CSV table of C-alpha atoms and ligand atoms in Angstrom, one decimal:
chain,number,residue,atom,x,y,z
A,1,MET,CA,-8.7,-25.0,-89.9
A,2,ASN,CA,-11.5,-23.1,-91.8
A,3,SER,CA,-12.7,-19.7,-91.1
A,4,ARG,CA,-15.6,-20.7,-89.0
A,5,GLN,CA,-13.4,-23.1,-87.0
A,6,GLN,CA,-11.2,-20.4,-86.3
A,7,MET,CA,-13.9,-17.9,-85.1
A,8,ASN,CA,-15.0,-20.6,-82.7
A,9,GLN,CA,-11.6,-20.3,-81.0
A,10,PRO,CA,-12.0,-18.3,-77.7
A,11,VAL,CA,-11.3,-14.6,-78.5
A,12,ALA,CA,-8.6,-13.0,-76.3
A,13,LEU,CA,-10.5,-10.5,-74.1
A,14,ASN,CA,-8.7,-7.6,-72.2
A,15,PRO,CA,-8.3,-8.8,-68.6
A,16,ARG,CA,-8.9,-5.3,-67.3
A,17,VAL,CA,-12.4,-5.4,-68.9
A,18,LEU,CA,-13.1,-8.7,-67.6
A,19,ASP,CA,-12.0,-7.7,-64.1
A,20,VAL,CA,-14.7,-5.0,-63.7
A,21,PRO,CA,-17.6,-6.9,-61.8
A,22,LYS,CA,-20.9,-6.8,-63.2
A,23,SER,CA,-22.9,-4.0,-61.7
A,24,ALA,CA,-26.0,-4.9,-59.5
A,25,THR,CA,-27.7,-2.2,-61.5
A,26,LEU,CA,-27.8,-4.8,-64.5
A,27,ALA,CA,-29.5,-7.4,-62.3
A,28,ILE,CA,-32.2,-4.9,-61.1
A,29,ASN,CA,-32.9,-3.7,-64.6
A,30,GLU,CA,-33.3,-7.2,-65.8
A,31,ILE,CA,-35.7,-8.2,-63.1
A,32,SER,CA,-37.6,-5.0,-63.7
A,33,LYS,CA,-38.0,-5.7,-67.3
A,34,GLN,CA,-39.3,-9.3,-66.6
A,35,LEU,CA,-41.8,-8.0,-64.1
A,36,VAL,CA,-43.1,-5.3,-66.4
A,37,LEU,CA,-43.6,-8.0,-69.1
A,38,GLU,CA,-45.7,-10.0,-66.5
A,39,GLY,CA,-47.7,-7.0,-66.1
A,40,ARG,CA,-46.5,-5.8,-62.7
A,41,ASP,CA,-46.5,-1.9,-61.8
A,42,ILE,CA,-42.8,-1.1,-61.1
A,43,TYR,CA,-41.7,1.9,-59.2
A,44,ARG,CA,-38.7,3.0,-61.0
A,45,LEU,CA,-36.4,4.4,-58.4
A,46,GLY,CA,-33.1,2.8,-59.9
A,47,LEU,CA,-32.1,5.0,-62.7
A,48,GLY,CA,-31.3,8.6,-61.8
A,49,GLN,CA,-32.7,10.3,-64.9
A,50,SER,CA,-34.3,13.8,-64.7
A,51,PRO,CA,-38.3,13.6,-64.3
A,52,PHE,CA,-38.5,16.9,-66.0
A,53,PRO,CA,-38.7,17.9,-69.6
A,54,VAL,CA,-35.9,19.7,-71.4
A,55,PRO,CA,-36.5,23.5,-71.1
A,56,ALA,CA,-38.6,24.8,-74.0
A,57,ARG,CA,-35.8,27.3,-75.0
A,58,MET,CA,-33.3,24.6,-75.4
A,59,VAL,CA,-35.7,22.4,-77.5
A,60,GLN,CA,-36.3,25.3,-79.7
A,61,ALA,CA,-32.8,26.2,-80.2
A,62,LEU,CA,-32.1,22.5,-81.0
A,63,GLN,CA,-34.8,22.7,-83.9
A,64,THR,CA,-33.0,25.9,-85.0
A,65,TYR,CA,-29.8,24.2,-85.4
A,66,ALA,CA,-30.9,20.8,-86.6
A,67,ALA,CA,-29.2,21.4,-89.9
A,68,ALA,CA,-25.9,22.1,-88.5
A,69,LYS,CA,-23.6,19.4,-90.0
A,70,ASP,CA,-19.9,20.3,-89.6
A,71,TYR,CA,-17.5,18.8,-87.3
A,72,LEU,CA,-16.8,21.5,-84.5
A,73,ALA,CA,-13.5,22.1,-82.6
A,74,VAL,CA,-12.4,19.2,-80.5
A,75,GLN,CA,-12.1,21.2,-77.3
A,76,GLY,CA,-15.7,22.5,-78.1
A,77,TYR,CA,-17.7,25.0,-80.0
A,78,LEU,CA,-16.2,28.5,-79.0
A,79,PRO,CA,-19.6,30.4,-78.4
A,80,LEU,CA,-20.7,27.5,-76.2
A,81,ARG,CA,-17.2,27.5,-74.2
A,82,GLU,CA,-17.8,31.3,-73.8
A,83,ALA,CA,-21.1,30.9,-72.7
A,84,ILE,CA,-20.1,28.1,-70.1
A,85,ALA,CA,-17.1,30.5,-68.9
A,86,GLY,CA,-19.8,33.1,-68.3
A,87,TYR,CA,-21.9,30.8,-66.4
A,88,ILE,CA,-19.0,29.9,-64.0
A,89,GLN,CA,-18.2,33.4,-63.6
A,90,ARG,CA,-21.7,34.3,-62.6
A,91,SER,CA,-22.4,31.2,-60.2
A,92,GLU,CA,-19.0,30.8,-58.6
A,93,GLY,CA,-17.3,34.2,-59.2
A,94,LEU,CA,-14.4,32.4,-60.8
A,95,ASP,CA,-12.3,33.8,-63.5
A,96,ARG,CA,-12.4,30.9,-66.2
A,97,HIS,CA,-12.1,31.5,-69.7
A,98,ALA,CA,-13.4,29.7,-73.0
A,99,ASP,CA,-9.8,28.5,-73.3
A,100,ASP,CA,-10.2,26.8,-70.0
A,101,ILE,CA,-13.2,24.6,-71.0
A,102,ILE,CA,-13.4,21.2,-72.8
A,103,VAL,CA,-16.8,20.0,-73.9
A,104,GLY,CA,-17.6,16.1,-74.2
A,105,PRO,CA,-20.2,13.8,-74.8
A,106,GLY,CA,-21.4,13.7,-71.2
A,107,SER,CA,-19.2,14.4,-68.2
A,108,LYS,CA,-18.8,10.5,-67.7
A,109,GLU,CA,-16.7,10.4,-71.0
A,110,LEU,CA,-14.6,13.4,-69.9
A,111,LEU,CA,-14.0,11.8,-66.6
A,112,PHE,CA,-12.7,8.7,-68.3
A,113,GLY,CA,-10.3,11.0,-70.3
A,114,LEU,CA,-9.1,12.8,-67.2
A,115,GLN,CA,-8.2,9.6,-65.7
A,116,MET,CA,-6.4,8.4,-68.8
A,117,ALA,CA,-4.6,11.7,-68.9
A,118,LEU,CA,-3.3,11.5,-65.3
A,119,ASP,CA,-0.6,9.2,-64.0
A,120,CYS,CA,-2.5,9.0,-60.5
A,121,ASP,CA,-4.2,7.0,-57.9
A,122,LEU,CA,-8.0,7.6,-57.6
A,123,VAL,CA,-9.4,8.8,-54.2
A,124,LEU,CA,-13.2,8.2,-53.6
A,125,PRO,CA,-15.0,9.1,-50.4
A,126,THR,CA,-17.4,6.3,-49.4
A,127,PRO,CA,-20.2,6.1,-50.9
A,128,SER,CA,-19.6,7.6,-54.4
A,129,TRP,CA,-21.2,7.3,-57.7
A,130,VAL,CA,-21.1,4.0,-59.5
A,131,SER,CA,-18.8,4.8,-62.5
A,132,TYR,CA,-15.8,6.5,-61.0
A,133,ASP,CA,-14.2,3.1,-59.7
A,134,PRO,CA,-14.9,1.0,-62.8
A,135,GLN,CA,-13.4,3.7,-65.0
A,136,ALA,CA,-10.1,3.6,-63.0
A,137,ARG,CA,-10.0,-0.2,-63.0
A,138,LEU,CA,-10.4,-0.1,-66.8
A,139,LEU,CA,-7.4,2.1,-66.9
A,140,GLY,CA,-5.4,-0.1,-64.3
A,141,LYS,CA,-5.4,2.5,-61.7
A,142,GLN,CA,-5.3,2.0,-57.9
A,143,VAL,CA,-8.4,3.1,-56.2
A,144,HIS,CA,-8.5,4.2,-52.6
A,145,TRP,CA,-11.8,4.5,-50.9
A,146,LEU,CA,-12.1,6.8,-47.9
A,147,ALA,CA,-14.6,5.8,-45.2
A,148,CYS,CA,-17.3,8.5,-44.5
A,149,ARG,CA,-20.0,8.3,-41.7
A,150,ALA,CA,-23.8,8.7,-41.7
A,151,GLU,CA,-23.2,10.8,-38.7
A,152,ASP,CA,-21.1,13.2,-40.7
A,153,GLY,CA,-23.9,13.3,-43.3
A,154,TRP,CA,-21.8,10.9,-45.6
A,155,LYS,CA,-19.3,13.7,-46.2
A,156,LEU,CA,-15.6,13.3,-46.5
A,157,ASN,CA,-13.8,14.8,-43.4
A,158,ALA,CA,-10.6,16.7,-43.9
A,159,ASP,CA,-8.6,14.7,-41.4
A,160,THR,CA,-9.4,11.5,-43.3
A,161,LEU,CA,-8.1,13.0,-46.5
A,162,ASP,CA,-5.0,14.3,-44.8
A,163,ARG,CA,-4.1,10.9,-43.1
A,164,HIS,CA,-4.6,9.3,-46.7
A,165,CYS,CA,-2.3,11.9,-48.3
A,166,ARG,CA,0.5,11.4,-45.9
A,167,LYS,CA,0.4,7.9,-46.4
A,168,TYR,CA,0.6,8.0,-50.3
A,169,ALA,CA,2.7,11.0,-50.6
A,170,GLY,CA,4.8,9.8,-53.3
A,171,LYS,CA,2.1,9.5,-55.7
A,172,GLN,CA,-0.3,12.1,-57.5
A,173,GLN,CA,-3.7,11.6,-55.9
A,174,LEU,CA,-6.9,12.6,-58.0
A,175,LEU,CA,-9.9,13.0,-55.6
A,176,ILE,CA,-13.3,13.1,-56.9
A,177,LEU,CA,-15.8,15.1,-54.7
A,178,ASN,CA,-19.4,15.2,-55.7
A,179,SER,CA,-21.9,17.6,-54.4
A,180,PRO,CA,-24.9,17.5,-54.4
A,181,ASN,CA,-24.1,13.9,-54.0
A,182,ASN,CA,-25.1,10.7,-55.7
A,183,PRO,CA,-26.2,8.6,-53.7
A,184,SER,CA,-26.5,10.4,-50.5
A,185,GLY,CA,-27.9,13.8,-51.5
A,186,ALA,CA,-25.4,15.5,-49.2
A,187,CYS,CA,-23.9,19.0,-50.1
A,188,PHE,CA,-20.7,20.3,-48.6
A,189,ASN,CA,-21.0,23.8,-46.5
A,190,GLU,CA,-18.4,26.5,-46.9
A,191,THR,CA,-16.6,25.4,-43.7
A,192,GLU,CA,-16.2,21.9,-44.9
A,193,LEU,CA,-15.1,23.0,-48.4
A,194,ARG,CA,-12.5,25.3,-47.0
A,195,ASP,CA,-11.1,22.5,-44.7
A,196,LEU,CA,-10.8,19.9,-47.5
A,197,ALA,CA,-9.4,22.7,-49.8
A,198,ARG,CA,-6.6,23.4,-47.2
A,199,VAL,CA,-5.6,19.7,-47.0
A,200,ALA,CA,-5.8,19.2,-50.8
A,201,ALA,CA,-3.6,22.4,-51.4
A,202,GLU,CA,-1.1,21.1,-48.8
A,203,HIS,CA,-0.7,17.7,-50.6
A,204,ARG,CA,-1.1,19.2,-54.1
A,205,VAL,CA,-4.0,16.9,-54.7
A,206,VAL,CA,-5.9,17.2,-58.0
A,207,ILE,CA,-9.6,17.5,-57.2
A,208,LEU,CA,-12.2,16.6,-59.7
A,209,SER,CA,-15.4,18.5,-58.3
A,210,ASP,CA,-18.4,16.7,-59.9
A,211,GLU,CA,-21.0,19.4,-59.9
A,212,ILE,CA,-23.6,17.8,-62.2
A,213,TYR,CA,-26.4,18.4,-59.8
A,214,SER,CA,-25.1,21.9,-58.8
A,215,GLU,CA,-28.4,23.7,-59.7
A,216,LEU,CA,-30.4,21.2,-57.8
A,217,HIS,CA,-29.2,22.2,-54.5
A,218,PHE,CA,-32.5,22.7,-52.7
A,219,GLN,CA,-31.6,26.2,-51.2
A,220,GLY,CA,-29.8,27.2,-54.3
A,221,ARG,CA,-26.6,27.5,-52.1
A,222,HIS,CA,-24.3,25.3,-54.1
A,223,GLN,CA,-20.6,26.2,-53.9
A,224,SER,CA,-17.7,24.8,-56.0
A,225,ILE,CA,-14.5,23.9,-53.9
A,226,ALA,CA,-12.8,25.6,-56.9
A,227,ARG,CA,-13.5,28.8,-55.0
A,228,TYR,CA,-11.3,27.8,-52.1
A,229,TYR,CA,-8.7,25.8,-54.2
A,230,PRO,CA,-8.9,27.2,-57.7
A,231,ALA,CA,-5.4,26.0,-58.7
A,232,GLY,CA,-6.1,22.4,-58.2
A,233,THR,CA,-9.7,22.0,-59.1
A,234,ILE,CA,-11.3,21.0,-62.3
A,235,ILE,CA,-15.1,21.7,-62.3
A,236,SER,CA,-17.2,19.0,-63.9
A,237,ASN,CA,-20.8,19.8,-65.0
A,238,GLY,CA,-23.2,19.6,-67.8
A,239,ILE,CA,-26.9,19.6,-68.9
A,240,SER,CA,-27.8,16.0,-68.0
A,241,LYS,CA,-29.4,16.7,-64.5
A,242,TRP,CA,-30.5,20.4,-64.0
A,243,ALA,CA,-31.4,20.9,-67.6
A,244,GLY,CA,-33.1,17.4,-67.9
A,245,ALA,CA,-31.1,16.7,-71.2
A,246,GLY,CA,-29.2,13.4,-70.2
A,247,GLY,CA,-29.8,11.8,-73.5
A,248,TRP,CA,-28.4,15.0,-75.4
A,249,ARG,CA,-24.8,13.9,-74.1
A,250,LEU,CA,-23.1,17.1,-73.2
A,251,GLY,CA,-21.0,17.9,-70.3
A,252,PHE,CA,-17.9,20.2,-69.7
A,253,PHE,CA,-14.7,20.4,-67.7
A,254,ALA,CA,-13.4,23.7,-66.6
A,255,PHE,CA,-9.5,24.1,-65.8
A,256,PRO,CA,-7.5,26.2,-63.7
A,257,ARG,CA,-4.5,27.6,-65.7
A,258,GLU,CA,-2.3,25.7,-63.6
A,259,LEU,CA,-3.6,22.5,-64.9
A,260,GLN,CA,-3.3,23.6,-68.7
A,261,ALA,CA,-1.2,20.6,-69.5
A,262,VAL,CA,-3.9,18.2,-68.3
A,263,LEU,CA,-6.4,20.0,-70.5
A,264,GLU,CA,-4.1,19.8,-73.4
A,265,SER,CA,-3.8,16.0,-72.9
A,266,MET,CA,-7.5,15.7,-72.7
A,267,VAL,CA,-7.9,17.4,-76.0
A,268,THR,CA,-5.4,14.9,-77.5
A,269,ILE,CA,-7.5,12.1,-76.3
A,270,ALA,CA,-10.8,13.6,-77.3
A,271,SER,CA,-9.3,14.2,-80.9
A,272,GLU,CA,-8.4,10.6,-81.1
A,273,THR,CA,-11.6,9.2,-79.6
A,274,PHE,CA,-14.9,11.2,-79.8
A,275,THR,CA,-13.6,14.1,-82.1
A,276,SER,CA,-16.4,16.6,-81.0
A,277,VAL,CA,-20.0,16.6,-79.5
A,278,SER,CA,-22.7,16.8,-82.2
A,279,ALA,CA,-22.9,20.3,-83.6
A,280,PRO,CA,-26.6,20.9,-83.1
A,281,VAL,CA,-26.4,19.8,-79.5
A,282,GLN,CA,-23.6,22.2,-78.8
A,283,MET,CA,-25.3,25.0,-80.4
A,284,ALA,CA,-28.4,24.4,-78.8
A,285,SER,CA,-26.8,24.1,-75.3
A,286,ILE,CA,-25.7,27.6,-75.4
A,287,SER,CA,-29.2,28.4,-74.4
A,288,ALA,CA,-28.9,26.4,-71.0
A,289,PHE,CA,-25.6,28.4,-69.8
A,290,GLU,CA,-26.7,32.0,-71.0
A,291,GLU,CA,-28.6,34.0,-68.3
A,292,SER,CA,-32.3,33.9,-68.9
A,293,ALA,CA,-35.5,34.3,-66.9
A,294,GLU,CA,-36.8,31.0,-68.4
A,295,MET,CA,-33.8,29.0,-67.2
A,296,GLN,CA,-34.0,30.6,-63.9
A,297,ASP,CA,-37.8,29.9,-63.5
A,298,TYR,CA,-37.3,26.2,-64.7
A,299,ILE,CA,-34.4,25.7,-62.2
A,300,LEU,CA,-36.4,27.2,-59.4
A,301,ALA,CA,-39.5,25.1,-60.0
A,302,CYS,CA,-37.2,22.0,-60.3
A,303,ARG,CA,-35.6,22.7,-57.0
A,304,ARG,CA,-38.7,23.2,-55.2
A,305,ILE,CA,-40.2,20.0,-56.5
A,306,MET,CA,-37.1,17.9,-55.8
A,307,ALA,CA,-37.0,19.5,-52.3
A,308,ALA,CA,-40.6,18.4,-51.4
A,309,VAL,CA,-40.0,14.8,-52.8
A,310,ALA,CA,-36.9,14.5,-51.0
A,311,THR,CA,-38.3,15.8,-47.7
A,312,HIS,CA,-41.3,13.6,-47.8
A,313,PHE,CA,-39.7,10.6,-49.1
A,314,SER,CA,-37.0,10.6,-46.6
A,315,GLU,CA,-39.5,11.3,-43.7
A,316,ARG,CA,-41.7,8.4,-44.7
A,317,LEU,CA,-38.7,6.1,-44.9
A,318,ASN,CA,-37.7,7.5,-41.3
A,319,HIS,CA,-41.4,6.9,-40.2
A,320,HIS,CA,-41.1,3.2,-41.1
A,321,GLY,CA,-37.8,2.7,-39.3
A,322,VAL,CA,-35.5,3.1,-42.4
A,323,HIS,CA,-32.8,5.6,-41.4
A,324,SER,CA,-31.8,8.2,-44.0
A,325,VAL,CA,-30.1,11.5,-43.8
A,326,MET,CA,-32.3,14.2,-45.2
A,327,PRO,CA,-30.9,15.3,-48.7
A,328,ASP,CA,-29.8,18.8,-49.4
A,329,GLY,CA,-29.9,18.6,-53.2
A,330,GLY,CA,-30.2,16.3,-56.2
A,331,PHE,CA,-32.5,13.4,-56.8
A,332,TYR,CA,-31.3,10.8,-54.4
A,333,CYS,CA,-31.9,9.4,-51.0
A,334,LEU,CA,-29.8,6.7,-49.2
A,335,GLY,CA,-31.8,4.4,-46.8
A,336,ASP,CA,-30.1,2.2,-44.1
A,337,PHE,CA,-32.2,-0.9,-43.5
A,338,ALA,CA,-30.0,-2.3,-40.7
A,339,ARG,CA,-33.1,-2.3,-38.5
A,340,PHE,CA,-34.5,-5.2,-40.3
A,341,SER,CA,-31.3,-7.3,-40.5
A,342,ASP,CA,-32.8,-10.0,-38.2
A,343,GLY,CA,-36.0,-10.4,-40.2
A,344,LEU,CA,-34.0,-10.4,-43.3
A,345,ARG,CA,-31.5,-13.1,-42.2
A,346,VAL,CA,-34.4,-15.3,-41.5
A,347,GLN,CA,-35.2,-15.2,-45.0
A,348,ASP,CA,-31.6,-15.9,-46.0
A,349,ILE,CA,-31.0,-12.2,-47.1
A,350,ASN,CA,-27.8,-11.1,-45.9
A,351,ASP,CA,-26.6,-8.1,-48.1
A,352,ALA,CA,-28.1,-5.2,-49.8
A,353,SER,CA,-27.9,-6.7,-53.3
A,354,ALA,CA,-30.0,-9.7,-52.3
A,355,MET,CA,-32.3,-7.3,-50.3
A,356,CYS,CA,-32.9,-5.1,-53.4
A,357,ARG,CA,-33.7,-8.1,-55.5
A,358,THR,CA,-36.1,-9.6,-53.2
A,359,MET,CA,-37.6,-6.0,-52.3
A,360,LEU,CA,-38.2,-5.6,-56.1
A,361,GLN,CA,-40.1,-9.0,-56.3
A,362,GLU,CA,-42.1,-8.3,-53.4
A,363,THR,CA,-43.0,-4.6,-53.4
A,364,GLY,CA,-42.3,-3.6,-57.1
A,365,VAL,CA,-39.8,-1.0,-55.9
A,366,ALA,CA,-36.4,-0.9,-58.0
A,367,ALA,CA,-33.6,0.6,-56.2
A,368,LEU,CA,-29.8,0.2,-56.2
A,369,PRO,CA,-27.9,-1.5,-53.5
A,370,GLY,CA,-25.2,0.4,-51.4
A,371,GLN,CA,-22.6,-2.1,-52.7
A,372,ASP,CA,-22.7,-0.4,-56.0
A,373,PHE,CA,-21.5,2.8,-54.5
A,374,GLY,CA,-18.7,1.5,-52.3
A,375,LEU,CA,-20.8,0.6,-49.2
A,376,GLY,CA,-19.6,-3.0,-49.2
A,377,ASN,CA,-21.0,-3.7,-45.6
A,378,GLY,CA,-24.5,-2.9,-44.4
A,379,LEU,CA,-28.0,-2.8,-45.7
A,380,TYR,CA,-28.0,0.4,-47.6
A,381,VAL,CA,-30.1,1.4,-50.6
A,382,ARG,CA,-30.0,4.3,-53.0
A,383,PHE,CA,-33.3,5.6,-54.1
A,384,ALA,CA,-33.7,7.9,-57.3
A,385,CYS,CA,-36.7,9.6,-56.2
A,386,VAL,CA,-37.7,10.4,-59.8
A,387,ASP,CA,-40.8,8.3,-60.7
A,388,PHE,CA,-43.3,10.9,-60.7
A,389,ASP,CA,-45.1,13.2,-63.2
A,390,GLY,CA,-42.3,15.9,-63.4
A,391,HIS,CA,-43.7,17.1,-66.8
A,392,ARG,CA,-47.1,18.0,-65.4
A,393,LEU,CA,-46.1,19.3,-62.0
A,394,LEU,CA,-43.4,21.5,-63.5
A,395,GLN,CA,-45.8,23.0,-65.9
A,396,ARG,CA,-48.2,23.8,-63.1
A,397,LEU,CA,-45.4,25.5,-61.1
A,398,LEU,CA,-44.4,27.5,-64.1
A,399,GLU,CA,-47.9,28.7,-64.7
A,400,ASP,CA,-48.7,29.4,-61.0
A,401,PRO,CA,-45.6,29.9,-58.7
A,402,THR,CA,-47.9,29.9,-55.6
A,403,VAL,CA,-48.4,26.1,-56.0
A,404,GLU,CA,-46.7,24.4,-53.2
A,405,PRO,CA,-45.6,20.9,-53.9
A,406,GLY,CA,-46.3,18.5,-50.9
A,407,GLN,CA,-47.4,15.1,-49.8
A,408,ASN,CA,-50.8,15.7,-51.2
A,409,THR,CA,-49.7,16.8,-54.6
A,410,PRO,CA,-51.2,14.3,-57.1
A,411,GLU,CA,-48.4,14.3,-59.3
A,412,LEU,CA,-45.9,13.1,-56.5
A,413,ARG,CA,-48.3,10.3,-55.4
A,414,ARG,CA,-46.2,7.5,-57.1
A,415,VAL,CA,-42.9,8.1,-55.5
A,416,LEU,CA,-44.4,8.4,-52.2
A,417,ILE,CA,-46.5,5.4,-52.4
A,418,ALA,CA,-43.3,3.6,-53.3
A,419,ALA,CA,-41.8,4.7,-49.7
A,420,ASP,CA,-44.9,3.4,-48.1
A,421,ARG,CA,-44.9,0.1,-49.8
A,422,LEU,CA,-41.3,-0.6,-48.8
A,423,GLY,CA,-42.2,0.5,-45.3
A,424,ASP,CA,-45.2,-2.0,-44.9
A,425,TRP,CA,-43.3,-4.7,-46.3
A,426,PHE,CA,-40.3,-4.4,-44.1
A,427,GLU,CA,-42.4,-3.9,-41.0
A,428,ASN,CA,-44.1,-7.1,-41.8
A,429,LEU,CA,-41.1,-9.2,-42.4
B,501,PLP,N1,-21.7,12.3,-62.0
B,501,PLP,C1,-22.6,11.8,-61.3
B,501,PLP,C2,-22.6,11.9,-59.8
B,501,PLP,C3,-23.8,11.2,-62.0
B,501,PLP,O1,-24.8,10.8,-61.2
B,501,PLP,C4,-23.7,11.2,-63.2
B,501,PLP,C5,-25.1,10.5,-64.0
B,501,PLP,O2,-25.8,9.9,-63.6
B,501,PLP,C6,-22.8,11.7,-64.1
B,501,PLP,C7,-21.6,12.1,-63.3
B,501,PLP,C8,-22.6,11.6,-65.5
B,501,PLP,O3,-23.4,12.5,-66.2
B,501,PLP,P1,-23.3,12.7,-67.8
B,501,PLP,O4,-24.6,12.5,-68.3
B,501,PLP,O5,-22.8,14.1,-67.9
B,501,PLP,O6,-22.3,11.8,-68.3
């Protein structure tokens, strides 16, 4: 057999990778691209990317450090880890030090490293962000989805967690909590956090608290569950969402001393995989975590804009008969289209994935089906309410803080039109 014939033999692929189902996100992206090529105007409510520019002070810092070329410490650049520890101290009142922090190329990569480091099952509230479950599958872990209800604002209930932990008492459980939440926009309040913390402590659950949208709590009232369960909580955060810098690829985990061994394992994994985050990005990111009037003004303006978008988007959906729980923070809104199930069935549309594909063709609105977030049954759709002119509106608010973003704000027109287009189409099914 010559070498070309040999290459035509099937290559042995890792069955764990083959087992991860293709996300509906890909299908939506493919159809979107095709429709754009055909000249259609597509409302991009699929991808959860910040609509706001990176703050000027971070951009200037990146320019300053562009020539930095050395590999940095695997755990992260020390002055950056000091700035992050200071940020956690200020925002949560928690005593975490530079030594307790690891910096990675996005919190997503760190999440993968954490799941690799722990011999655990993964516990996810339903619904949860799209990547936690596939990461666990890639690593051959068992995943338990715990049901949550729209009536509870899609938030995990402490009794549900307790029942689960009693059933799986023999195995370390890793619970991922995400607040503000993707996809629902829900945020835990203090009582809910205390209840969950009590149960988690009782069963020695490790909590990964995904706080990537922390600064986008509309009232600025985000709290970490680490306040109430410090010994068992790892905080995950970064600059992707509230500092608009997803493409910079920088996230961090903050560990309690009690989980030092897990941190050390993650440093080993980091040293054998990504080595360190790019030096200029780490150096420039210090400016995101240091206390500054500029970051405060930026974050406040982003919150005010996102609160207005969420309120009006959700209200419009509800007005058209699409039930949605009003978000408390972040970029997202989860709509329940159950009311239209009869009309959809007539068109042979029986699940949210099929509905999202048809919705995109018919209305030009791209959004993700609930299935991607663990909502297997039902006609749920997640909208990333970010298709609007965030650059211009942010600039206007920074120049004149008396500007009130609302439903007549010209920069917000696109995203609100998208809600009306959907409503009109569904009402006329
Ligand atoms: N966690 C949640 C809930 C997210 O929505 C995202 C990104 O969309 C991430 C984590 C990943 O963020 P990063 O850019 O830090 O990898």
